[in-house]
Amino acid sequence: MRASQWTSITGTIEKSLKVNNNAALPKSADSLGKDQTLVKVHYAALNPVDYKIPEAPFVGQFAISTPASPCMDFAGVVVKTSRSDLKPGQAVFGKTEPPLFGAMAEYLVAGRDGTIALPDGVKPEEAACVGVAGLTAYQCIAPNVKAGDKVLINGGSGGTGSFGIQIAKALGCEVTTTCSGPNVELCKSLGADEVIDYKTQDVHEVLIRSGKRFDHIVDFVGSPELYWAAHYFSKDTTKMVNVGATMTLDFFKRLLPIFLLPRFLGGGRMKYEFLTCHAKEDDFKQIGSWMAEGKVKPVIGEMFTLEDVPKAFEKLKTGRVRGKLVVKVSDE
């Protein structure tokens, strides 16, 4: 099969990837385990975790068997399966789990929670965007809100944020989000009720002046300053979920008082949670249902070929990606 692979990471993943036209099939392709499915991949999508784990010292070297193909999010068709509810030729979408990755290859093996039947009317290239970004947005919003709640989404124009706006609206929430000027209209088109341009406005000042008290706050950017400012525009019951932070020493220093100090000594008032998404069949099905109904539509920022996966990673690392970056892995 054809696959974008690395055998070792020398500096960065984009400098280490090469297309292998004679790559071996996944190890379990010939003897599938319980509830496993061999999928021919048509499209795959990129996420920051797809380079952060392989590039991490020691983790990337010892936790991932090489040669390896990056990325987890995929859409394609069933080649064969040990499941009774799927059949060969059926269109599916989903995600693998790290450290397996494997979506930038013509074939992969995925488990039950990560392989979902593609709903009628949903384009496979759009379904390929759901895995990490869609599940992350769903899992940090859906369990924490009810219809009518006011939700603040910090970072609404990226892959996860664009899902977050639409999911919160599908759940009946009022959404305020932040982005840069060129993406204001995009966020409005996704359903955001209020959009704050962080390039021309002081986000914290605007939120404080608004007088709003948010029921739920999601930080897709990873700003420790937002937590402390949010005391002026949140409720006693508000939770903040962080999924965008880069785990640096400085970041943890800024957040330590939240967990270590009591409130009267400067500790945090709001509940604070870091979230890492996991494949869940029911969550996938709900997002797929909304996509079929037209309530959620993934934003594809740019399409790439398998040969251009290194360029896609370079683009992703700029941090200025609008929506999702998708790769056409093989012909439909």
Short mmCIF file of C-alpha atoms in Angstrom, two decimals:
data_model
loop_
_atom_site.label_atom_id
_atom_site.label_comp_id
_atom_site.label_asym_id
_atom_site.label_seq_id
_atom_site.Cartn_x
_atom_site.Cartn_y
_atom_site.Cartn_z
CA MET A 1 0.00 0.00 0.00
CA ARG A 2 0.97 3.68 -0.25
CA ALA A 3 1.62 5.53 2.98
CA SER A 4 3.24 8.67 4.31
CA GLN A 5 5.69 7.31 6.88
CA TRP A 6 8.58 8.10 9.15
CA THR A 7 11.20 5.66 10.40
CA SER A 8 12.71 8.13 12.87
CA ILE A 9 11.99 11.72 13.83
CA THR A 10 14.95 13.94 13.02
CA GLY A 11 13.95 17.31 14.41
CA THR A 12 10.42 17.69 13.08
CA ILE A 13 7.87 15.32 11.63
CA GLU A 14 7.57 17.21 8.35
CA LYS A 15 11.28 16.70 7.70
CA SER A 16 11.00 13.00 8.49
CA LEU A 17 7.99 11.94 6.40
CA LYS A 18 8.32 10.22 3.04
CA VAL A 19 5.81 8.45 0.80
CA ASN A 20 6.38 4.69 0.75
CA ASN A 21 4.72 3.07 -2.27
CA ASN A 22 5.34 -0.44 -0.93
CA ALA A 23 4.42 -0.09 2.72
CA ALA A 24 3.29 -3.17 4.61
CA LEU A 25 -0.36 -3.59 5.56
CA PRO A 26 -1.28 -3.12 9.25
CA LYS A 27 -0.11 -6.09 11.34
CA SER A 28 -3.63 -7.27 12.21
CA ALA A 29 -5.04 -6.85 8.68
CA ASP A 30 -5.00 -10.60 8.01
CA SER A 31 -6.32 -11.67 11.41
CA LEU A 32 -8.72 -9.08 12.78
CA GLY A 33 -9.52 -9.15 16.47
CA LYS A 34 -12.94 -8.73 18.05
CA ASP A 35 -14.87 -5.73 16.67
CA GLN A 36 -11.98 -4.65 14.46
CA THR A 37 -12.37 -3.31 10.93
CA LEU A 38 -9.89 -3.04 8.07
CA VAL A 39 -10.60 0.26 6.31
CA LYS A 40 -9.41 1.58 2.97
CA VAL A 41 -8.72 5.23 3.78
CA HIS A 42 -9.91 7.86 1.31
CA TYR A 43 -9.40 10.97 3.44
CA ALA A 44 -7.51 11.82 6.62
CA ALA A 45 -7.29 15.02 8.68
CA LEU A 46 -4.53 16.59 10.76
CA ASN A 47 -4.52 17.64 14.42
CA PRO A 48 -1.76 19.17 16.60
CA VAL A 49 -1.49 15.94 18.60
CA ASP A 50 -0.41 14.20 15.38
CA TYR A 51 2.96 15.92 15.55
CA LYS A 52 3.24 16.68 19.28
CA ILE A 53 3.38 13.02 20.31
CA PRO A 54 5.84 11.82 17.62
CA GLU A 55 8.09 14.83 18.25
CA ALA A 56 8.01 14.46 22.04
CA PRO A 57 11.36 13.29 23.47
CA PHE A 58 11.37 9.61 24.45
CA VAL A 59 7.60 9.23 23.87
CA GLY A 60 7.93 9.51 20.11
CA GLN A 61 10.96 7.22 20.11
CA PHE A 62 9.73 4.42 22.34
CA ALA A 63 5.92 4.46 22.31
CA ILE A 64 5.46 4.35 18.54
CA SER A 65 6.54 1.38 16.43
CA THR A 66 8.21 2.37 13.18
CA PRO A 67 7.85 2.70 10.29
CA ALA A 68 4.75 4.68 11.28
CA SER A 69 2.12 6.77 9.52
CA PRO A 70 0.80 9.88 11.26
CA CYS A 71 -2.72 11.05 12.06
CA MET A 72 -5.83 9.46 13.52
CA ASP A 73 -8.88 10.93 11.77
CA PHE A 74 -10.13 9.11 8.69
CA ALA A 75 -12.98 8.36 6.31
CA GLY A 76 -13.09 5.46 3.87
CA VAL A 77 -14.75 2.12 3.17
CA VAL A 78 -14.80 -1.24 4.93
CA VAL A 79 -12.54 -3.88 3.37
CA LYS A 80 -13.39 -6.54 5.94
CA THR A 81 -14.61 -6.60 9.52
CA SER A 82 -15.28 -8.89 12.46
CA ARG A 83 -18.35 -6.83 13.36
CA SER A 84 -21.88 -7.87 12.44
CA ASP A 85 -23.19 -4.32 11.98
CA LEU A 86 -20.74 -3.35 9.22
CA LYS A 87 -20.11 -4.92 5.82
CA PRO A 88 -17.45 -4.74 3.09
CA GLY A 89 -17.86 -1.71 0.85
CA GLN A 90 -19.73 0.29 3.49
CA ALA A 91 -18.61 3.90 3.97
CA VAL A 92 -17.28 4.67 7.45
CA PHE A 93 -15.46 7.40 9.37
CA GLY A 94 -13.71 7.59 12.71
CA LYS A 95 -10.37 7.75 14.49
CA THR A 96 -7.60 5.55 15.74
CA GLU A 97 -5.96 6.07 19.13
CA PRO A 98 -2.38 7.13 19.85
CA PRO A 99 0.19 5.70 19.66
CA LEU A 100 -1.29 3.74 16.73
CA PHE A 101 -2.07 6.70 14.44
CA GLY A 102 -1.96 5.27 10.87
CA ALA A 103 -4.52 7.39 8.99
CA MET A 104 -2.02 8.64 6.39
CA ALA A 105 -1.92 5.21 4.79
CA GLU A 106 -4.21 3.50 2.30
CA TYR A 107 -5.29 0.93 4.90
CA LEU A 108 -5.73 0.96 8.67
CA VAL A 109 -7.35 -1.17 11.36
CA ALA A 110 -9.69 0.51 13.86
CA GLY A 111 -11.83 -0.66 16.78
CA ARG A 112 -15.57 -0.42 17.42
CA ASP A 113 -15.65 2.96 19.13
CA GLY A 114 -13.50 4.44 16.38
CA THR A 115 -15.30 3.12 13.29
CA ILE A 116 -18.76 4.52 12.55
CA ALA A 117 -21.07 4.07 9.56
CA LEU A 118 -21.15 7.21 7.43
CA PRO A 119 -24.65 8.73 7.48
CA ASP A 120 -26.40 9.26 4.15
CA GLY A 121 -25.74 12.66 2.65
CA VAL A 122 -22.49 13.29 4.54
CA LYS A 123 -19.38 13.80 2.40
CA PRO A 124 -16.44 11.56 3.38
CA GLU A 125 -13.93 14.42 3.25
CA GLU A 126 -16.05 16.29 5.80
CA ALA A 127 -16.52 13.20 7.98
CA ALA A 128 -12.74 12.77 8.07
CA CYS A 129 -12.57 16.01 10.08
CA VAL A 130 -14.68 14.75 12.98
CA GLY A 131 -12.34 12.42 14.91
CA VAL A 132 -10.21 14.47 17.28
CA ALA A 133 -11.64 17.97 16.73
CA GLY A 134 -15.31 17.03 16.61
CA LEU A 135 -15.14 14.64 19.56
CA THR A 136 -13.10 17.11 21.61
CA ALA A 137 -15.63 19.87 21.02
CA TYR A 138 -18.53 17.56 21.79
CA GLN A 139 -17.04 16.04 24.93
CA CYS A 140 -16.07 19.37 26.47
CA ILE A 141 -19.44 21.02 25.75
CA ALA A 142 -22.31 18.50 25.60
CA PRO A 143 -21.97 17.03 29.13
CA ASN A 144 -21.75 20.50 30.68
CA VAL A 145 -24.59 22.52 29.15
CA LYS A 146 -28.34 22.63 28.66
CA ALA A 147 -30.52 24.59 26.25
CA GLY A 148 -30.45 28.30 26.99
CA ASP A 149 -27.01 28.32 28.61
CA LYS A 150 -24.51 31.03 27.72
CA VAL A 151 -21.27 29.50 26.41
CA LEU A 152 -17.95 31.26 25.82
CA ILE A 153 -15.62 29.64 23.28
CA ASN A 154 -12.11 31.07 23.21
CA GLY A 155 -10.80 30.39 19.70
CA GLY A 156 -13.73 29.77 17.39
CA SER A 157 -12.19 29.63 13.92
CA GLY A 158 -9.86 26.64 14.18
CA GLY A 159 -10.71 23.00 13.67
CA THR A 160 -12.02 22.35 17.17
CA GLY A 161 -13.50 25.80 17.71
CA SER A 162 -15.52 25.67 14.49
CA PHE A 163 -17.04 22.40 15.68
CA GLY A 164 -17.57 23.87 19.15
CA ILE A 165 -19.68 26.79 17.93
CA GLN A 166 -21.95 24.53 15.90
CA ILE A 167 -22.30 21.87 18.60
CA ALA A 168 -23.17 24.45 21.25
CA LYS A 169 -25.81 25.93 18.93
CA ALA A 170 -27.19 22.47 18.13
CA LEU A 171 -27.63 22.02 21.89
CA GLY A 172 -29.60 25.26 22.12
CA CYS A 173 -26.94 27.49 23.70
CA GLU A 174 -26.12 31.16 23.22
CA VAL A 175 -22.54 31.37 21.95
CA THR A 176 -19.90 34.07 22.30
CA THR A 177 -16.55 33.37 20.66
CA THR A 178 -13.19 34.97 19.87
CA CYS A 179 -11.13 34.99 16.67
CA SER A 180 -9.06 37.33 14.50
CA GLY A 181 -10.68 39.82 12.14
CA PRO A 182 -10.50 37.78 8.91
CA ASN A 183 -12.46 34.95 10.58
CA VAL A 184 -15.25 36.99 12.19
CA GLU A 185 -17.71 36.33 9.36
CA LEU A 186 -16.84 32.62 9.38
CA CYS A 187 -17.69 32.35 13.09
CA LYS A 188 -20.94 34.25 12.54
CA SER A 189 -21.84 31.93 9.67
CA LEU A 190 -21.34 28.95 12.00
CA GLY A 191 -23.95 30.39 14.35
CA ALA A 192 -22.01 32.43 16.92
CA ASP A 193 -24.26 35.05 18.52
CA GLU A 194 -21.36 37.37 19.35
CA VAL A 195 -17.83 37.38 17.93
CA ILE A 196 -14.95 39.31 19.52
CA ASP A 197 -11.98 40.20 17.32
CA TYR A 198 -8.99 39.73 19.62
CA LYS A 199 -6.75 41.67 17.21
CA THR A 200 -8.67 44.93 17.63
CA GLN A 201 -10.37 44.49 21.01
CA ASP A 202 -9.34 43.59 24.54
CA VAL A 203 -11.26 40.33 24.95
CA HIS A 204 -11.36 40.39 28.75
CA GLU A 205 -12.49 44.03 28.83
CA VAL A 206 -15.26 43.41 26.29
CA LEU A 207 -16.52 40.39 28.23
CA ILE A 208 -16.48 42.21 31.56
CA ARG A 209 -18.32 45.23 30.10
CA SER A 210 -20.95 42.97 28.53
CA GLY A 211 -22.34 42.09 31.94
CA LYS A 212 -22.84 38.48 30.84
CA ARG A 213 -22.33 35.61 33.23
CA PHE A 214 -21.39 32.52 31.27
CA ASP A 215 -22.61 29.08 32.29
CA HIS A 216 -19.73 27.30 30.57
CA ILE A 217 -16.34 28.37 29.18
CA VAL A 218 -14.19 26.42 26.73
CA ASP A 219 -10.62 27.47 26.02
CA PHE A 220 -9.39 26.14 22.69
CA VAL A 221 -6.41 28.55 22.76
CA GLY A 222 -4.87 27.68 26.12
CA SER A 223 -4.77 31.00 27.94
CA PRO A 224 -4.12 30.90 31.71
CA GLU A 225 -5.02 34.61 31.89
CA LEU A 226 -8.56 33.81 30.73
CA TYR A 227 -9.25 31.77 33.85
CA TRP A 228 -8.47 34.63 36.22
CA ALA A 229 -10.33 37.23 34.14
CA ALA A 230 -13.35 34.91 33.89
CA HIS A 231 -14.17 35.45 37.57
CA TYR A 232 -15.79 38.70 36.37
CA PHE A 233 -18.02 37.06 33.75
CA SER A 234 -18.85 33.62 35.17
CA LYS A 235 -21.12 32.09 37.80
CA ASP A 236 -20.33 30.08 40.93
CA THR A 237 -21.38 26.96 38.99
CA THR A 238 -19.36 27.72 35.84
CA LYS A 239 -16.75 25.24 34.65
CA MET A 240 -13.85 26.07 32.36
CA VAL A 241 -12.51 23.30 30.12
CA ASN A 242 -9.06 23.72 28.59
CA VAL A 243 -8.06 21.73 25.52
CA GLY A 244 -5.70 24.13 23.76
CA ALA A 245 -2.84 24.59 26.19
CA THR A 246 0.80 23.87 25.44
CA MET A 247 2.04 22.18 28.60
CA THR A 248 5.02 24.38 29.40
CA LEU A 249 6.54 25.00 32.82
CA ASP A 250 5.42 28.63 32.68
CA PHE A 251 1.84 27.55 31.93
CA PHE A 252 1.73 25.30 34.99
CA LYS A 253 3.25 27.99 37.21
CA ARG A 254 0.42 30.32 36.28
CA LEU A 255 -2.21 27.70 37.01
CA LEU A 256 -0.85 26.18 40.23
CA PRO A 257 -2.77 28.59 42.49
CA ILE A 258 -6.05 27.29 41.02
CA PHE A 259 -5.44 23.88 42.51
CA LEU A 260 -3.18 24.57 45.50
CA LEU A 261 -4.54 27.70 47.18
CA PRO A 262 -7.90 28.21 48.89
CA ARG A 263 -10.09 30.90 47.39
CA PHE A 264 -9.44 33.47 50.13
CA LEU A 265 -5.69 33.23 49.45
CA GLY A 266 -6.02 33.76 45.72
CA GLY A 267 -6.99 30.27 44.60
CA GLY A 268 -9.44 29.55 41.83
CA ARG A 269 -13.20 29.85 42.21
CA MET A 270 -14.31 28.11 39.04
CA LYS A 271 -14.03 24.43 38.33
CA TYR A 272 -11.16 23.83 35.90
CA GLU A 273 -10.61 20.77 33.75
CA PHE A 274 -8.13 19.58 31.13
CA LEU A 275 -9.78 17.36 28.53
CA THR A 276 -8.34 14.75 26.20
CA CYS A 277 -10.90 13.21 23.87
CA HIS A 278 -11.48 9.48 23.47
CA ALA A 279 -13.36 7.65 20.75
CA LYS A 280 -16.96 6.96 21.80
CA GLU A 281 -19.40 5.38 19.40
CA ASP A 282 -22.44 7.28 20.69
CA ASP A 283 -20.65 10.64 20.47
CA PHE A 284 -19.60 9.92 16.89
CA LYS A 285 -23.17 8.96 16.00
CA GLN A 286 -24.59 12.16 17.46
CA ILE A 287 -22.18 14.34 15.51
CA GLY A 288 -22.86 12.31 12.37
CA SER A 289 -26.60 12.77 12.87
CA TRP A 290 -26.20 16.54 13.19
CA MET A 291 -24.09 16.57 10.03
CA ALA A 292 -26.79 14.67 8.14
CA GLU A 293 -29.36 17.18 9.41
CA GLY A 294 -27.20 20.13 8.35
CA LYS A 295 -26.73 21.40 11.91
CA VAL A 296 -22.98 20.74 11.90
CA LYS A 297 -20.75 21.18 8.87
CA PRO A 298 -16.97 20.75 9.19
CA VAL A 299 -14.92 23.65 7.86
CA ILE A 300 -12.21 22.45 5.47
CA GLY A 301 -9.46 25.04 5.25
CA GLU A 302 -7.31 23.28 2.65
CA MET A 303 -6.93 19.93 0.87
CA PHE A 304 -3.59 18.18 0.32
CA THR A 305 -2.27 15.10 -1.49
CA LEU A 306 -0.38 12.30 0.25
CA GLU A 307 2.86 13.67 -1.19
CA ASP A 308 2.15 17.04 0.42
CA VAL A 309 1.59 15.82 3.99
CA PRO A 310 4.83 17.55 5.13
CA LYS A 311 3.47 20.84 3.76
CA ALA A 312 0.21 20.22 5.62
CA PHE A 313 2.11 19.83 8.90
CA GLU A 314 4.06 23.02 8.21
CA LYS A 315 0.76 24.83 7.70
CA LEU A 316 -0.74 23.33 10.86
CA LYS A 317 2.23 24.45 12.95
CA THR A 318 1.72 28.10 11.99
CA GLY A 319 -1.29 28.16 14.32
CA ARG A 320 -3.21 30.16 11.72
CA VAL A 321 -5.34 27.42 10.24
CA ARG A 322 -8.95 28.14 9.39
CA GLY A 323 -10.95 24.98 10.01
CA LYS A 324 -9.38 21.61 9.21
CA LEU A 325 -6.55 20.46 6.94
CA VAL A 326 -7.55 17.34 5.00
CA VAL A 327 -5.47 14.93 2.92
CA LYS A 328 -6.79 12.81 0.06
CA VAL A 329 -5.09 9.50 0.79
CA SER A 330 -6.57 7.36 -2.01
CA ASP A 331 -9.23 7.51 -4.71
CA GLU A 332 -12.82 6.77 -3.77
#
